[in-house]
Amino acid sequence: MSNDYWDRCTKKNPCPECGKGDWCSVSTDGKWACCQRTPEGAVKQTEGGYLHLLRDDKGGGRCSPHHRAYRISSQEISEAHVERFTALAEKYQHNLTSKRCQDYAQSLGVSPESLRQLGVGYVGYDRYAWPMCDAEGRIIGIRIRTSKGKYCVRGSKTGLFLPQPISPHDPLLIVEGNTDCASGLSFGLASVGRPSCTGGTDILLKVCRGRGICIIADSDTPGQVGAIRLAEKLSICCPSVKVITPPQGIKDLRRWLALGLTKEGLREVISSTAPIMLEVA
């Protein structure tokens, strides 16, 4: 491998695979990592280490099945698994300096404090780590977000983007995705992010029990359908469940925030929205 094609990993830009700041390298186009320590999931072994594909030729997230998140019940998640992902998340959080946190928050249009509440960390080379949690707040997986796409750390289990701490008393916003969750927290409102428009339902039923809920649905069809289905299930265990959608032409909460939505404006929309009524046959 030509040295002109590779950048050495450093403490500021650690290896995306092992998280270390020495011995490993990343290709200058950001497509490949050559890790000295991690054979699992590698495309092949070379003289310089284990070669890992970071993104496909279209610039998207990883295509390897090793980097998908898997659904699994909480009973099947071992303490060793939780310990591994907790340690990995803490390592990435240590890499997220105050300056980098501020810059990343500004690029997303959210507050730095919201990123800290969600335990966001920095992997290196434009890769940011967002922990996913179970109902008890244990870290069971990590989603990596880049400017080109997103993928999950190998072995991740699907969970919620759950801030710490989260008030047990305030009404809870449920949104789709990690950056929308950061947007809700930027308003100073208790917020939880689903991993997708249909994901995390079983965990949400435990987190939301007994609380007032407001689901902010993405404006696309999958987002609307997913929100209504979740609302119907939560209505059984929550005293009040509301569903709101951003105004026409605005896809999600983060975009709504960028276009000038204020905390007072959001509270007004929520208060003027009637709870859904569960029809009993």
PDB file of N, CA, C and O in Angstrom, residues 34 38 55 63 68 85 118 135 141 171 191 208 217 219 237 246 254 257 266:
ATOM      1  N   CYS A  34      -7.400   0.508   7.701  1.00  0.00           N
ATOM      2  CA  CYS A  34      -6.459  -0.595   7.866  1.00  0.00           C
ATOM      3  C   CYS A  34      -6.126  -0.671   9.355  1.00  0.00           C
ATOM      4  O   CYS A  34      -5.352   0.137   9.874  1.00  0.00           O
ATOM      5  N   THR A  38      -8.194  -5.374  14.736  1.00  0.00           N
ATOM      6  CA  THR A  38      -9.544  -5.907  14.627  1.00  0.00           C
ATOM      7  C   THR A  38      -9.723  -6.775  13.382  1.00  0.00           C
ATOM      8  O   THR A  38      -9.964  -6.261  12.287  1.00  0.00           O
ATOM      9  N   ARG A  55     -17.301   2.577   3.776  1.00  0.00           N
ATOM     10  CA  ARG A  55     -18.484   3.004   3.029  1.00  0.00           C
ATOM     11  C   ARG A  55     -18.406   2.403   1.634  1.00  0.00           C
ATOM     12  O   ARG A  55     -17.344   2.036   1.156  1.00  0.00           O
ATOM     13  N   CYS A  63     -21.867  -1.578   3.962  1.00  0.00           N
ATOM     14  CA  CYS A  63     -22.763  -2.574   3.389  1.00  0.00           C
ATOM     15  C   CYS A  63     -22.564  -3.934   4.033  1.00  0.00           C
ATOM     16  O   CYS A  63     -23.284  -4.871   3.726  1.00  0.00           O
ATOM     17  N   ARG A  68     -24.833  -3.982  10.907  1.00  0.00           N
ATOM     18  CA  ARG A  68     -26.251  -3.715  11.089  1.00  0.00           C
ATOM     19  C   ARG A  68     -26.580  -3.894  12.571  1.00  0.00           C
ATOM     20  O   ARG A  68     -25.913  -4.629  13.276  1.00  0.00           O
ATOM     21  N   PHE A  85     -20.180  -2.309  25.212  1.00  0.00           N
ATOM     22  CA  PHE A  85     -20.653  -1.124  24.513  1.00  0.00           C
ATOM     23  C   PHE A  85     -20.592   0.122  25.398  1.00  0.00           C
ATOM     24  O   PHE A  85     -20.417   1.231  24.904  1.00  0.00           O
ATOM     25  N   LEU A 118     -27.082  12.928  25.399  1.00  0.00           N
ATOM     26  CA  LEU A 118     -27.255  11.688  24.657  1.00  0.00           C
ATOM     27  C   LEU A 118     -25.982  10.850  24.622  1.00  0.00           C
ATOM     28  O   LEU A 118     -25.978   9.767  24.029  1.00  0.00           O
ATOM     29  N   ALA A 135     -34.538  -0.069  28.016  1.00  0.00           N
ATOM     30  CA  ALA A 135     -35.455   0.674  28.886  1.00  0.00           C
ATOM     31  C   ALA A 135     -34.813   1.096  30.196  1.00  0.00           C
ATOM     32  O   ALA A 135     -35.248   2.074  30.830  1.00  0.00           O
ATOM     33  N   GLY A 141     -25.991  -0.690  22.044  1.00  0.00           N
ATOM     34  CA  GLY A 141     -25.537  -0.539  20.668  1.00  0.00           C
ATOM     35  C   GLY A 141     -25.079   0.877  20.410  1.00  0.00           C
ATOM     36  O   GLY A 141     -25.326   1.777  21.225  1.00  0.00           O
ATOM     37  N   PRO A 171     -43.894  15.595  30.717  1.00  0.00           N
ATOM     38  CA  PRO A 171     -44.393  14.944  29.498  1.00  0.00           C
ATOM     39  C   PRO A 171     -43.223  14.623  28.569  1.00  0.00           C
ATOM     40  O   PRO A 171     -42.234  15.348  28.532  1.00  0.00           O
ATOM     41  N   SER A 191     -37.060  14.208  25.938  1.00  0.00           N
ATOM     42  CA  SER A 191     -37.224  13.651  24.598  1.00  0.00           C
ATOM     43  C   SER A 191     -36.543  12.293  24.488  1.00  0.00           C
ATOM     44  O   SER A 191     -35.519  12.049  25.119  1.00  0.00           O
ATOM     45  N   CYS A 208     -42.338   4.624  28.679  1.00  0.00           N
ATOM     46  CA  CYS A 208     -43.421   5.612  28.663  1.00  0.00           C
ATOM     47  C   CYS A 208     -44.571   5.300  29.615  1.00  0.00           C
ATOM     48  O   CYS A 208     -45.444   6.158  29.803  1.00  0.00           O
ATOM     49  N   ALA A 217     -44.330  13.235  14.660  1.00  0.00           N
ATOM     50  CA  ALA A 217     -44.161  12.334  13.527  1.00  0.00           C
ATOM     51  C   ALA A 217     -43.493  13.042  12.353  1.00  0.00           C
ATOM     52  O   ALA A 217     -43.775  14.211  12.079  1.00  0.00           O
ATOM     53  N   SER A 219     -43.168  13.892   8.492  1.00  0.00           N
ATOM     54  CA  SER A 219     -44.304  14.197   7.626  1.00  0.00           C
ATOM     55  C   SER A 219     -44.484  13.199   6.481  1.00  0.00           C
ATOM     56  O   SER A 219     -45.493  13.252   5.782  1.00  0.00           O
ATOM     57  N   CYS A 237     -51.274   2.189  28.039  1.00  0.00           N
ATOM     58  CA  CYS A 237     -50.518   2.309  29.290  1.00  0.00           C
ATOM     59  C   CYS A 237     -50.159   3.747  29.659  1.00  0.00           C
ATOM     60  O   CYS A 237     -49.489   3.972  30.670  1.00  0.00           O
ATOM     61  N   PRO A 246     -45.133  18.280  11.803  1.00  0.00           N
ATOM     62  CA  PRO A 246     -44.681  19.617  11.395  1.00  0.00           C
ATOM     63  C   PRO A 246     -45.539  20.172  10.262  1.00  0.00           C
ATOM     64  O   PRO A 246     -46.192  19.405   9.535  1.00  0.00           O
ATOM     65  N   ARG A 254     -36.146  18.557  13.544  1.00  0.00           N
ATOM     66  CA  ARG A 254     -34.886  19.294  13.386  1.00  0.00           C
ATOM     67  C   ARG A 254     -35.019  20.385  12.318  1.00  0.00           C
ATOM     68  O   ARG A 254     -34.525  21.503  12.500  1.00  0.00           O
ATOM     69  N   LEU A 257     -37.105  23.181  13.742  1.00  0.00           N
ATOM     70  CA  LEU A 257     -36.278  24.012  14.618  1.00  0.00           C
ATOM     71  C   LEU A 257     -35.418  24.971  13.798  1.00  0.00           C
ATOM     72  O   LEU A 257     -35.307  26.159  14.117  1.00  0.00           O
ATOM     73  N   LEU A 266     -43.671  25.454  20.198  1.00  0.00           N
ATOM     74  CA  LEU A 266     -43.901  24.015  20.256  1.00  0.00           C
ATOM     75  C   LEU A 266     -44.863  23.670  21.385  1.00  0.00           C
ATOM     76  O   LEU A 266     -45.774  22.847  21.216  1.00  0.00           O
TER      77      LEU A 266
END
